[in-house]
Short mmCIF file of C-alpha atoms and ligand atoms in Angstrom, two decimals:
data_model
loop_
_atom_site.label_atom_id
_atom_site.label_comp_id
_atom_site.label_asym_id
_atom_site.label_seq_id
_atom_site.Cartn_x
_atom_site.Cartn_y
_atom_site.Cartn_z
CA UNK Y 7 23.66 -25.65 -34.64
CA UNK Y 8 22.82 -23.08 -31.98
CA UNK Y 9 20.65 -24.27 -29.09
CA UNK Y 10 17.46 -22.40 -28.26
CA UNK Y 11 18.02 -20.12 -25.27
CA UNK Y 12 15.61 -20.97 -22.46
CA UNK Y 13 13.87 -18.00 -20.85
CA UNK Y 14 11.71 -17.56 -17.75
CA UNK Y 15 8.15 -18.81 -18.27
CA UNK Y 16 5.78 -16.06 -19.46
CA UNK Y 17 4.37 -14.17 -16.50
CA UNK Y 18 7.08 -15.39 -14.09
CA UNK Y 19 9.67 -12.78 -13.10
CA UNK Y 20 13.17 -12.90 -11.74
CA UNK Y 21 13.80 -10.62 -8.78
CA UNK Y 22 17.38 -9.58 -9.39
CA UNK Y 23 19.98 -8.71 -6.72
CA UNK Y 24 19.62 -4.97 -7.38
CA UNK Y 25 15.86 -5.15 -6.68
CA UNK Y 26 15.93 -7.47 -3.72
CA UNK Y 27 16.62 -4.74 -1.15
CA UNK Y 28 13.05 -3.43 -1.54
CA UNK Y 29 11.72 -6.97 -0.95
CA UNK Y 30 13.83 -7.37 2.19
CA UNK Y 31 12.46 -4.08 3.48
CA UNK Y 32 8.78 -4.97 2.99
CA UNK Y 33 9.34 -8.46 4.43
CA UNK Y 34 11.08 -6.94 7.46
CA UNK Y 35 8.21 -4.45 7.89
CA UNK Y 36 5.73 -7.38 7.97
CA UNK Y 37 7.77 -9.26 10.58
CA UNK Y 38 8.05 -6.12 12.67
CA UNK Y 39 4.44 -4.86 12.44
CA UNK Y 40 2.12 -7.89 12.51
CA UNK Y 41 3.37 -9.36 15.83
CA UNK Y 42 2.47 -6.02 17.49
CA UNK Y 43 -1.16 -6.93 16.76
CA UNK Y 44 -0.72 -10.56 17.84
CA UNK Y 45 -0.30 -12.13 14.39
CA UNK Y 46 2.20 -15.00 14.15
CA UNK Y 47 3.78 -16.36 10.99
CA UNK Y 48 2.43 -19.53 9.37
CA UNK Y 49 3.93 -21.26 6.30
CA UNK Y 50 1.75 -23.59 4.29
CA UNK Y 51 2.65 -25.63 1.16
CA UNK Y 52 2.55 -24.02 -2.29
CA UNK Y 53 0.38 -26.87 -3.57
CA UNK Y 54 -2.82 -28.34 -2.20
CA UNK Y 55 -5.56 -30.69 -3.30
CA UNK Y 56 -7.46 -29.02 -6.15
CA UNK Y 57 -10.75 -29.55 -4.34
CA UNK Y 58 -9.68 -27.19 -1.54
CA UNK Y 59 -9.67 -24.22 -3.92
CA UNK Y 60 -12.79 -25.29 -5.82
CA UNK Y 61 -14.77 -25.53 -2.57
CA UNK Y 62 -13.49 -22.29 -1.00
CA UNK Y 63 -12.88 -19.78 -3.81
CA UNK Y 64 -15.84 -21.11 -5.85
CA UNK Y 65 -16.07 -22.96 -9.14
CA UNK Y 66 -17.71 -20.01 -10.93
CA UNK Y 67 -14.89 -17.56 -10.16
CA UNK Y 68 -12.29 -16.63 -12.80
CA UNK Y 69 -9.57 -18.00 -10.53
CA UNK Y 70 -10.99 -21.52 -10.31
CA UNK Y 71 -12.66 -21.73 -13.71
CA UNK Y 72 -9.68 -20.65 -15.83
CA UNK Y 73 -6.59 -19.50 -13.93
CA UNK Y 74 -5.38 -22.40 -11.82
CA UNK Y 75 -2.21 -24.40 -12.44
CA UNK Y 76 -3.67 -27.84 -11.91
CA UNK Y 77 -1.90 -31.14 -12.58
CA UNK Y 78 -2.14 -34.81 -11.83
CA UNK Y 79 0.79 -36.14 -9.87
CA UNK Y 80 2.27 -39.60 -10.47
CA UNK Y 81 -0.23 -41.11 -8.02
CA UNK Y 82 -3.17 -39.66 -9.94
CA UNK Y 83 -4.08 -36.99 -7.34
CA UNK Y 84 -5.30 -33.66 -8.72
CA UNK Y 85 -3.10 -30.96 -7.21
CA UNK Y 86 -3.06 -27.20 -7.74
CA UNK Y 87 -0.41 -24.51 -7.18
CA UNK Y 88 -2.06 -22.18 -4.68
CA UNK Y 89 -3.71 -19.17 -6.34
CA UNK Y 90 -4.06 -17.44 -2.95
CA UNK Y 91 -3.15 -18.09 0.68
CA UNK Y 92 -6.45 -18.05 2.59
CA UNK Y 93 -7.71 -21.52 1.60
CA UNK Y 94 -4.48 -23.27 2.62
CA UNK Y 95 -4.34 -21.38 5.90
CA UNK Y 96 -7.94 -22.33 6.71
CA UNK Y 97 -7.11 -25.96 5.90
CA UNK Y 98 -4.11 -25.79 8.26
CA UNK Y 99 -6.17 -24.18 11.04
CA UNK Y 100 -8.66 -27.04 10.79
CA UNK Y 101 -6.10 -29.82 10.33
CA UNK Y 102 -4.01 -28.77 13.35
CA UNK Y 103 -6.93 -27.70 15.55
CA UNK Y 104 -5.32 -24.32 16.02
CA UNK Y 105 -8.49 -22.93 17.57
CA UNK Y 106 -8.36 -25.50 20.37
CA UNK Y 107 -5.39 -24.02 22.22
CA UNK Y 108 -6.12 -20.45 21.11
CA UNK Y 109 -9.80 -19.60 20.52
CA UNK Y 110 -8.86 -16.69 18.26
CA UNK Y 111 -5.78 -17.60 16.20
CA UNK Y 112 -4.14 -14.73 14.29
CA UNK Y 113 -1.64 -15.55 11.57
CA UNK Y 114 0.25 -13.99 8.69
CA UNK Y 115 2.08 -15.49 5.72
CA UNK Y 116 4.23 -14.43 2.78
CA UNK Y 117 5.06 -16.26 -0.39
CA UNK Y 118 4.46 -17.03 -4.06
CA UNK Y 119 0.97 -17.54 -5.57
CA UNK Y 120 0.09 -18.75 -9.05
CA UNK Y 121 -2.68 -17.65 -11.41
CA UNK Y 122 -2.70 -18.10 -15.17
CA UNK Y 123 -3.85 -14.57 -15.96
CA UNK Y 124 -2.89 -12.54 -19.01
CA UNK Y 125 0.42 -10.97 -17.96
CA UNK Y 126 0.68 -7.18 -17.96
CA UNK Y 127 2.20 -4.48 -15.77
CA UNK Y 128 1.42 -5.44 -12.16
CA UNK Y 129 -0.13 -8.78 -13.17
CA UNK Y 130 1.95 -11.94 -13.23
CA UNK Y 131 1.43 -15.68 -13.29
CA UNK Y 132 3.72 -16.15 -10.33
CA UNK Y 133 3.34 -13.28 -7.87
CA UNK Y 134 3.79 -12.86 -4.13
CA UNK Y 135 1.35 -12.02 -1.39
CA UNK Y 136 1.58 -10.83 2.19
CA UNK Y 137 -1.49 -12.39 3.82
CA UNK Y 138 -3.02 -11.71 7.24
CA UNK Y 139 -5.90 -13.72 8.77
CA UNK Y 140 -7.79 -13.55 12.11
CA UNK Y 141 -10.12 -16.35 13.21
CA UNK Y 142 -12.82 -16.72 15.85
CA UNK Y 143 -13.74 -13.06 16.24
CA UNK Y 144 -17.13 -11.94 15.02
CA UNK Y 145 -17.30 -8.46 16.58
CA UNK Y 146 -16.82 -5.51 14.19
CA UNK Y 147 -13.69 -4.41 16.06
CA UNK Y 148 -11.64 -7.10 14.30
CA UNK Y 149 -12.89 -5.86 10.91
CA UNK Y 150 -11.67 -2.39 11.83
CA UNK Y 151 -8.39 -3.82 13.13
CA UNK Y 152 -7.72 -5.84 9.96
CA UNK Y 153 -8.30 -2.72 7.87
CA UNK Y 154 -6.16 -0.64 10.21
CA UNK Y 155 -3.28 -3.13 10.16
CA UNK Y 156 -3.37 -3.27 6.36
CA UNK Y 157 -3.04 0.52 6.15
CA UNK Y 158 -0.41 0.64 8.90
CA UNK Y 159 1.59 -1.89 6.89
CA UNK Y 160 1.42 0.25 3.76
CA UNK Y 161 2.53 3.23 5.79
CA UNK Y 162 5.39 1.31 7.41
CA UNK Y 163 6.56 0.41 3.89
CA UNK Y 164 6.44 4.07 2.84
CA UNK Y 165 3.22 4.16 0.79
CA UNK Y 166 1.11 7.22 1.56
CA UNK Y 167 -0.99 7.74 -1.57
CA UNK Y 168 -3.82 5.19 -1.57
CA UNK Y 169 -7.60 4.87 -1.24
CA UNK Y 170 -9.62 2.49 0.92
CA UNK Y 171 -12.81 1.15 -0.70
CA UNK Y 172 -15.40 -0.54 1.51
CA UNK Y 173 -18.58 -2.59 1.23
CA UNK Y 174 -20.69 -5.21 3.00
CA UNK Y 175 -21.89 -8.20 0.99
CA UNK Y 176 -24.30 -9.54 3.64
CA UNK Y 177 -24.44 -13.08 4.96
CA UNK Y 178 -26.35 -16.37 4.65
CA UNK Y 179 -29.44 -14.66 6.06
CA UNK Y 180 -29.85 -11.81 3.66
CA UNK Y 181 -27.68 -12.51 0.65
CA UNK Y 182 -29.71 -15.36 -0.92
CA UNK Y 183 -32.78 -13.10 -1.16
CA UNK Y 184 -30.66 -10.26 -2.57
CA UNK Y 185 -29.11 -12.62 -5.14
CA UNK Y 186 -32.61 -13.59 -6.31
CA UNK Y 187 -33.63 -9.92 -6.54
CA UNK Y 188 -30.47 -9.25 -8.52
CA UNK Y 189 -31.10 -12.23 -10.81
CA UNK Y 190 -34.63 -11.09 -11.53
CA UNK Y 191 -33.39 -7.59 -12.40
CA UNK Y 192 -30.64 -9.04 -14.59
CA UNK Y 193 -33.02 -11.29 -16.51
CA UNK Y 194 -34.91 -8.19 -17.56
CA UNK Y 195 -31.67 -6.79 -19.05
CA UNK Y 196 -30.43 -10.08 -20.48
CA UNK Y 197 -30.44 -9.01 -24.13
CA UNK Y 198 -28.29 -5.94 -23.42
CA UNK Y 199 -25.54 -7.57 -21.32
CA UNK Y 200 -22.27 -9.18 -22.45
CA UNK Y 201 -22.24 -12.96 -22.89
CA UNK Y 202 -20.31 -13.50 -19.62
CA UNK Y 203 -22.89 -11.52 -17.66
CA UNK Y 204 -25.75 -13.43 -19.27
CA UNK Y 205 -24.16 -16.68 -18.13
CA UNK Y 206 -23.41 -15.26 -14.65
CA UNK Y 207 -27.03 -14.15 -14.30
CA UNK Y 208 -27.87 -17.82 -13.95
CA UNK Y 209 -24.72 -19.24 -12.31
CA UNK Y 210 -23.59 -16.48 -9.91
CA UNK Y 211 -25.27 -13.06 -10.33
CA UNK Y 212 -22.94 -11.32 -7.83
CA UNK Y 213 -20.07 -11.81 -10.29
CA UNK Y 214 -21.90 -9.49 -12.71
CA UNK Y 215 -21.03 -6.61 -10.36
CA UNK Y 216 -17.34 -7.33 -11.17
CA UNK Y 217 -17.86 -6.96 -14.94
CA UNK Y 218 -15.52 -4.46 -16.63
CA UNK Y 219 -17.14 -4.36 -20.11
CA UNK Y 220 -17.77 -0.61 -20.75
CA UNK Y 221 -21.20 -1.04 -22.42
CA UNK Y 222 -22.52 -2.97 -19.39
CA UNK Y 223 -21.61 -0.32 -16.82
CA UNK Y 224 -24.73 1.91 -16.93
CA UNK Y 225 -26.96 -1.18 -16.66
CA UNK Y 226 -24.97 -2.59 -13.72
CA UNK Y 227 -24.91 0.75 -11.90
CA UNK Y 228 -28.71 0.82 -11.96
CA UNK Y 229 -29.12 -2.70 -10.45
CA UNK Y 230 -30.47 -3.22 -6.90
CA UNK Y 231 -27.74 -2.52 -4.34
CA UNK Y 232 -26.76 -5.01 -1.62
CA UNK Y 233 -26.61 -2.17 0.93
CA UNK Y 234 -30.40 -1.75 0.62
CA UNK Y 235 -30.97 -5.47 1.22
CA UNK Y 236 -28.85 -6.24 4.31
CA UNK Y 237 -30.57 -7.92 7.26
CA UNK Y 238 -30.62 -6.02 10.55
CA UNK Y 239 -27.59 -7.93 11.95
CA UNK Y 240 -25.44 -7.28 8.87
CA UNK Y 241 -26.59 -3.67 8.72
CA UNK Y 242 -25.67 -3.05 12.37
CA UNK Y 243 -22.38 -4.91 12.04
CA UNK Y 244 -21.37 -2.75 9.08
CA UNK Y 245 -22.49 0.45 10.82
CA UNK Y 246 -20.25 -0.40 13.78
CA UNK Y 247 -17.28 -1.21 11.50
CA UNK Y 248 -17.68 2.23 9.94
CA UNK Y 249 -18.07 3.94 13.32
CA UNK Y 250 -14.81 2.37 14.52
CA UNK Y 251 -13.02 3.35 11.31
CA UNK Y 252 -14.19 6.91 11.88
CA UNK Y 253 -12.97 6.70 15.47
CA UNK Y 254 -9.54 5.60 14.24
CA UNK Y 255 -9.47 8.44 11.71
CA UNK Y 256 -9.52 6.07 8.72
CA UNK Y 257 -11.16 7.49 5.60
CA UNK Y 258 -12.87 5.29 3.04
CA UNK Y 259 -15.11 5.33 0.01
CA UNK Y 260 -18.21 3.10 -0.08
CA UNK Y 261 -18.66 1.02 -3.25
CA UNK Y 262 -21.69 -1.25 -3.45
CA UNK Y 263 -20.08 -3.14 -6.36
CA UNK Y 264 -17.09 -4.33 -4.34
CA UNK Y 265 -17.99 -8.04 -4.17
CA UNK Y 266 -14.40 -9.23 -4.84
CA UNK Y 267 -13.32 -12.07 -7.09
CA UNK Y 268 -13.66 -14.92 -4.60
CA UNK Y 269 -16.93 -16.48 -3.40
CA UNK Y 270 -16.19 -17.01 0.29
CA UNK Y 271 -16.86 -13.48 1.52
CA UNK Y 272 -19.57 -12.46 3.99
CA UNK Y 273 -20.25 -8.98 5.39
CA UNK Y 274 -17.22 -6.64 5.25
CA UNK Y 275 -15.20 -6.52 2.02
CA UNK Y 276 -12.49 -3.97 1.24
CA UNK Y 277 -9.74 -3.06 -1.16
CA UNK Y 278 -6.94 -0.54 -1.16
CA UNK Y 279 -6.15 0.97 -4.54
CA UNK Y 280 -3.55 3.32 -5.91
CA UNK Y 281 -4.06 5.44 -9.02
CA UNK Y 282 -0.38 5.06 -9.86
CA UNK Y 283 -0.81 1.36 -10.62
CA UNK Y 284 -2.87 1.85 -13.79
CA UNK Y 285 -5.36 -0.83 -14.81
CA UNK Y 286 -4.31 -3.29 -12.09
CA UNK Y 287 -4.92 -0.74 -9.37
CA UNK Y 288 -5.61 -2.94 -6.35
CA UNK Y 289 -2.70 -3.14 -3.91
CA UNK Y 290 -4.55 -5.30 -1.42
CA UNK Y 291 -7.97 -6.77 -0.84
CA UNK Y 292 -9.80 -8.76 1.77
CA UNK Y 293 -12.85 -9.28 3.90
CA UNK Y 294 -14.79 -11.52 6.21
CA UNK Y 295 -15.48 -15.19 5.43
CA UNK Y 296 -17.56 -16.43 8.34
CA UNK Y 297 -18.82 -19.68 6.81
CA UNK Y 298 -15.62 -20.92 5.21
CA UNK Y 299 -14.00 -22.81 8.10
CA UNK Y 300 -17.22 -24.76 8.67
CA UNK Y 301 -17.75 -25.36 4.93
CA UNK Y 302 -14.31 -26.94 4.77
CA UNK Y 303 -15.18 -29.36 7.57
CA UNK Y 304 -13.90 -27.35 10.55
CA UNK Y 305 -15.55 -25.83 13.61
CA UNK Y 306 -17.97 -22.91 13.35
CA UNK Y 307 -15.19 -20.33 13.40
CA UNK Y 308 -15.45 -16.88 11.84
CA UNK Y 309 -12.60 -15.50 9.74
CA UNK Y 310 -11.41 -12.25 8.25
CA UNK Y 311 -8.23 -11.19 6.48
CA UNK Y 312 -6.55 -9.55 3.56
CA UNK Y 313 -3.80 -10.18 1.04
CA UNK Y 314 -1.43 -7.68 -0.52
CA UNK Y 315 0.39 -8.03 -3.84
CA UNK Y 316 4.09 -7.60 -3.09
CA UNK Y 317 5.09 -6.83 -6.71
CA UNK Y 318 2.52 -4.04 -6.79
CA UNK Y 319 3.70 -2.59 -3.48
CA UNK Y 320 7.35 -2.65 -4.61
CA UNK Y 321 6.34 -0.85 -7.83
CA UNK Y 322 4.70 1.92 -5.79
CA UNK Y 323 7.55 2.56 -3.39
CA UNK Y 324 10.09 5.27 -4.13
CA UNK Y 325 13.17 3.63 -5.66
CA UNK Y 326 15.45 3.18 -2.68
CA UNK Y 327 19.17 2.57 -3.13
CA UNK Y 328 20.28 -1.05 -3.10
CA UNK Y 329 21.64 -2.62 0.05
CA UNK Y 330 25.31 -1.78 0.78
CA UNK Y 331 27.29 -4.53 -0.85
CA UNK Y 332 30.84 -4.00 0.29
CA UNK Y 333 32.29 -2.43 3.44
CA UNK Y 334 35.88 -3.32 2.68
CA UNK Y 335 37.57 -4.27 -0.56
CA UNK Y 336 40.94 -6.00 -0.22
CA UNK Y 337 43.51 -5.41 -2.94
CA UNK Y 338 46.60 -7.59 -2.68
CA UNK Y 339 48.85 -6.22 -5.42
CA UNK Y 340 51.56 -8.90 -5.35
CA UNK Y 341 51.34 -12.69 -4.96
CA UNK Y 342 52.99 -12.61 -1.53
CA UNK Y 343 50.18 -10.36 -0.26
CA UNK Y 344 47.49 -12.92 -1.07
CA UNK Y 345 47.75 -15.13 2.04
CA UNK Y 346 47.56 -12.26 4.56
CA UNK Y 347 44.65 -10.85 2.53
CA UNK Y 348 42.78 -14.17 2.68
CA UNK Y 349 43.25 -14.33 6.46
CA UNK Y 350 42.21 -10.70 6.91
CA UNK Y 351 39.15 -11.32 4.76
CA UNK Y 352 38.13 -14.28 6.91
CA UNK Y 353 38.59 -12.32 10.14
CA UNK Y 354 36.65 -9.28 8.93
CA UNK Y 355 33.75 -11.42 7.71
CA UNK Y 356 33.67 -13.23 11.06
CA UNK Y 357 33.41 -9.80 12.67
CA UNK Y 358 30.30 -9.11 10.55
CA UNK Y 359 31.72 -6.89 7.81
CA UNK Y 360 30.89 -7.27 4.11
CA UNK Y 361 34.24 -7.99 2.48
CA UNK Y 362 35.28 -8.67 -1.10
CA UNK Y 363 38.73 -9.45 -2.43
CA UNK Y 364 40.25 -9.10 -5.87
CA UNK Y 365 42.40 -12.08 -6.65
CA UNK Y 366 42.56 -11.65 -10.38
CA UNK Y 367 46.09 -10.24 -10.29
CA UNK Y 368 45.32 -6.86 -11.86
CA UNK Y 369 47.09 -3.59 -11.06
CA UNK Y 370 46.09 -0.94 -8.52
CA UNK Y 371 44.17 1.20 -10.99
CA UNK Y 372 41.85 -1.57 -12.17
CA UNK Y 373 41.34 -2.80 -8.60
CA UNK Y 374 40.34 0.69 -7.44
CA UNK Y 375 37.91 0.89 -10.34
CA UNK Y 376 36.37 -2.40 -9.32
CA UNK Y 377 36.13 -1.32 -5.65
CA UNK Y 378 34.38 1.84 -6.77
CA UNK Y 379 31.91 -0.10 -8.89
CA UNK Y 380 31.07 -2.38 -5.96
CA UNK Y 381 30.40 0.66 -3.77
CA UNK Y 382 33.21 -0.23 -1.34
CA UNK Y 383 33.53 2.19 1.57
CA UNK Y 384 37.15 1.30 2.33
CA UNK Y 385 39.91 -0.34 0.34
CA UNK Y 386 42.87 -2.05 2.00
CA UNK Y 387 45.87 -2.25 -0.33
CA UNK Y 388 49.04 -4.26 0.05
CA UNK Y 389 51.87 -4.06 -2.47
CA UNK Y 390 55.68 -4.58 -2.21
CA UNK Y 391 56.25 -1.51 -0.04
CA UNK Y 392 53.48 -2.37 2.45
CA UNK Y 393 54.72 -5.97 2.65
CA UNK Y 394 58.21 -4.72 3.49
CA UNK Y 395 56.81 -2.52 6.26
CA UNK Y 396 54.32 -5.20 7.44
CA UNK Y 397 51.43 -2.77 6.91
CA UNK Y 398 48.33 -2.04 4.81
CA UNK Y 399 47.27 1.19 3.18
CA UNK Y 400 43.62 1.86 4.04
CA UNK Y 401 41.83 4.22 1.71
CA UNK Y 402 38.54 5.91 2.65
CA UNK Y 403 36.64 6.01 -0.64
CA UNK Y 404 34.22 8.75 0.42
CA UNK Y 405 36.86 11.09 1.86
CA UNK Y 406 39.47 10.09 -0.75
CA UNK Y 407 42.00 10.04 2.11
CA UNK Y 408 44.34 7.22 3.03
CA UNK Y 409 46.61 6.14 5.87
CA UNK Y 410 49.05 3.37 6.56
CA UNK Y 411 48.07 0.91 9.31
CA UNK Y 412 50.25 -1.79 10.87
CA UNK Y 413 49.19 -5.32 9.84
CA UNK Y 414 48.56 -6.31 13.47
CA UNK Y 415 46.07 -3.45 13.89
CA UNK Y 416 44.37 -3.43 10.51
CA UNK Y 417 41.38 -5.68 11.34
CA UNK Y 418 40.42 -3.68 14.42
CA UNK Y 419 41.06 -0.41 12.56
CA UNK Y 420 38.76 -1.37 9.68
CA UNK Y 421 36.04 -2.55 12.05
CA UNK Y 422 36.14 0.77 13.85
CA UNK Y 423 36.05 2.73 10.60
CA UNK Y 424 33.11 0.75 9.17
CA UNK Y 425 31.05 0.91 12.36
CA UNK Y 426 31.78 4.64 12.62
P1 HAM L 514 -7.18 -11.09 -4.23
O1 HAM L 514 -7.90 -9.79 -4.38
O2 HAM L 514 -7.45 -12.13 -5.24
O3 HAM L 514 -7.52 -11.61 -2.78
O4 HAM L 514 -5.63 -10.80 -4.22
C1 HAM L 514 -5.06 -9.91 -3.28
C2 HAM L 514 -3.97 -9.07 -3.94
O5 HAM L 514 -3.02 -9.91 -4.60
C3 HAM L 514 -4.45 -8.13 -5.03
O6 HAM L 514 -4.95 -6.94 -4.49
C4 HAM L 514 -3.19 -7.91 -5.83
O7 HAM L 514 -2.39 -6.89 -5.22
C5 HAM L 514 -2.46 -9.22 -5.70
N1 HAM L 514 -2.63 -10.02 -6.93
C6 HAM L 514 -3.65 -10.83 -7.27
N2 HAM L 514 -3.46 -11.41 -8.47
C7 HAM L 514 -2.26 -10.96 -8.91
C8 HAM L 514 -1.46 -11.18 -10.09
N3 HAM L 514 -1.86 -12.01 -11.05
N4 HAM L 514 -0.28 -10.53 -10.21
C9 HAM L 514 0.15 -9.69 -9.24
N5 HAM L 514 -0.54 -9.46 -8.09
C10 HAM L 514 -1.72 -10.07 -7.93
C11 HAM L 514 -7.06 -12.78 -2.26
O8 HAM L 514 -6.15 -13.43 -2.74
C12 HAM L 514 -7.69 -13.17 -0.94
N6 HAM L 514 -7.10 -14.45 -0.50
C13 HAM L 514 -7.48 -12.07 0.09
C14 HAM L 514 -8.00 -12.42 1.45
C15 HAM L 514 -7.30 -12.87 2.49
N7 HAM L 514 -9.27 -12.37 1.82
C16 HAM L 514 -9.37 -12.78 3.08
N8 HAM L 514 -8.17 -13.10 3.51
#
């Protein structure tokens, strides 16, 4: 009886060795760029108490209402695999009093997130985010900086073709009145809207602006716009964010429907999209969340940040060659050549070279084929003749040239050749 072959869970992807070079490059770009702006890395657990996400992201959002991986552990606690990074980071900032020693903590994080969405190109159930957050700064300059750092990161990774979309969703002063205005307008259209929008009209009218149902679009486009209902403080804050973006030469498109899929936002919200991604066109998204730290039991500390989908970024980058796998391939052709090859291999690896050895006892031709397949730059060969002369033949695979090198010199010779 043949056993069923187990496969990766739907929506969870393997990142294979040939692809991992692109991931190393975007991770290295994050570690290089963010510290220049004062952001330091933070690592929080992949699971948290379920209540953390319900209270921060909002129970009416798609994420919390239907996409979370929630389970009871043996002790009966309700835990959830993090669907995003911000909530856990805010919890950590509060729990460790990070704002006590540094009134304006700036952090970044990278890692896997989990949402039970319908998988499709660019949308997975386990995906990875690069996340950047700045606390304790309410002036518009940090909004402009967060947007600037997000674009600088895309550029550092090699992504040029993208669009920045911008909005302000107001704050606790002006949004409640706007939400009521919106609800009243929606009630008038109730019969013509999709069932989800009819429900959201009562539970969370802002979510209607996120609706993608084609028939609803003309109705939604005609609804009252948040931009016309901002209080003076929010209006001025947003005007200054835009002035500073102009100053920095950053172009954007305003979209009054950009309310984002999480409830914690106040004032500035933004997304960066790329036409090349298709339906799932958002590469990154973020915004301000000034009330969240306090709502979760912390000090009255403002916050702003963004998260980028690493799978989507990798998809957009030009396919770069894989990382070099093999500097030197060692081919001992006779059993007596094995021990010196093992010692040479150890010494070269200690010196920092990438070394592979064929110990499967095949002939020169098949070993050269294997070296070629592995992308080896040099091959060191030792057969009967070389043993007798206490030497190695070193072949340069690119130049197709070769020379004989004394055994005592071969390690230094190869090091010199590889390092150029
Ligand atoms: P978000 O818009 O839910 O925001 O996600 C940010 C990015 O994560 C998206 O633009 C997308 O690139 C990627 N992403 C989301 N879901 C998936 C998925 N199922 N598969 C692949 N990629 C996905 C947040 O998560 C907020 N925490 C951002 C933030 C940080 N706001 C303030 N600080």
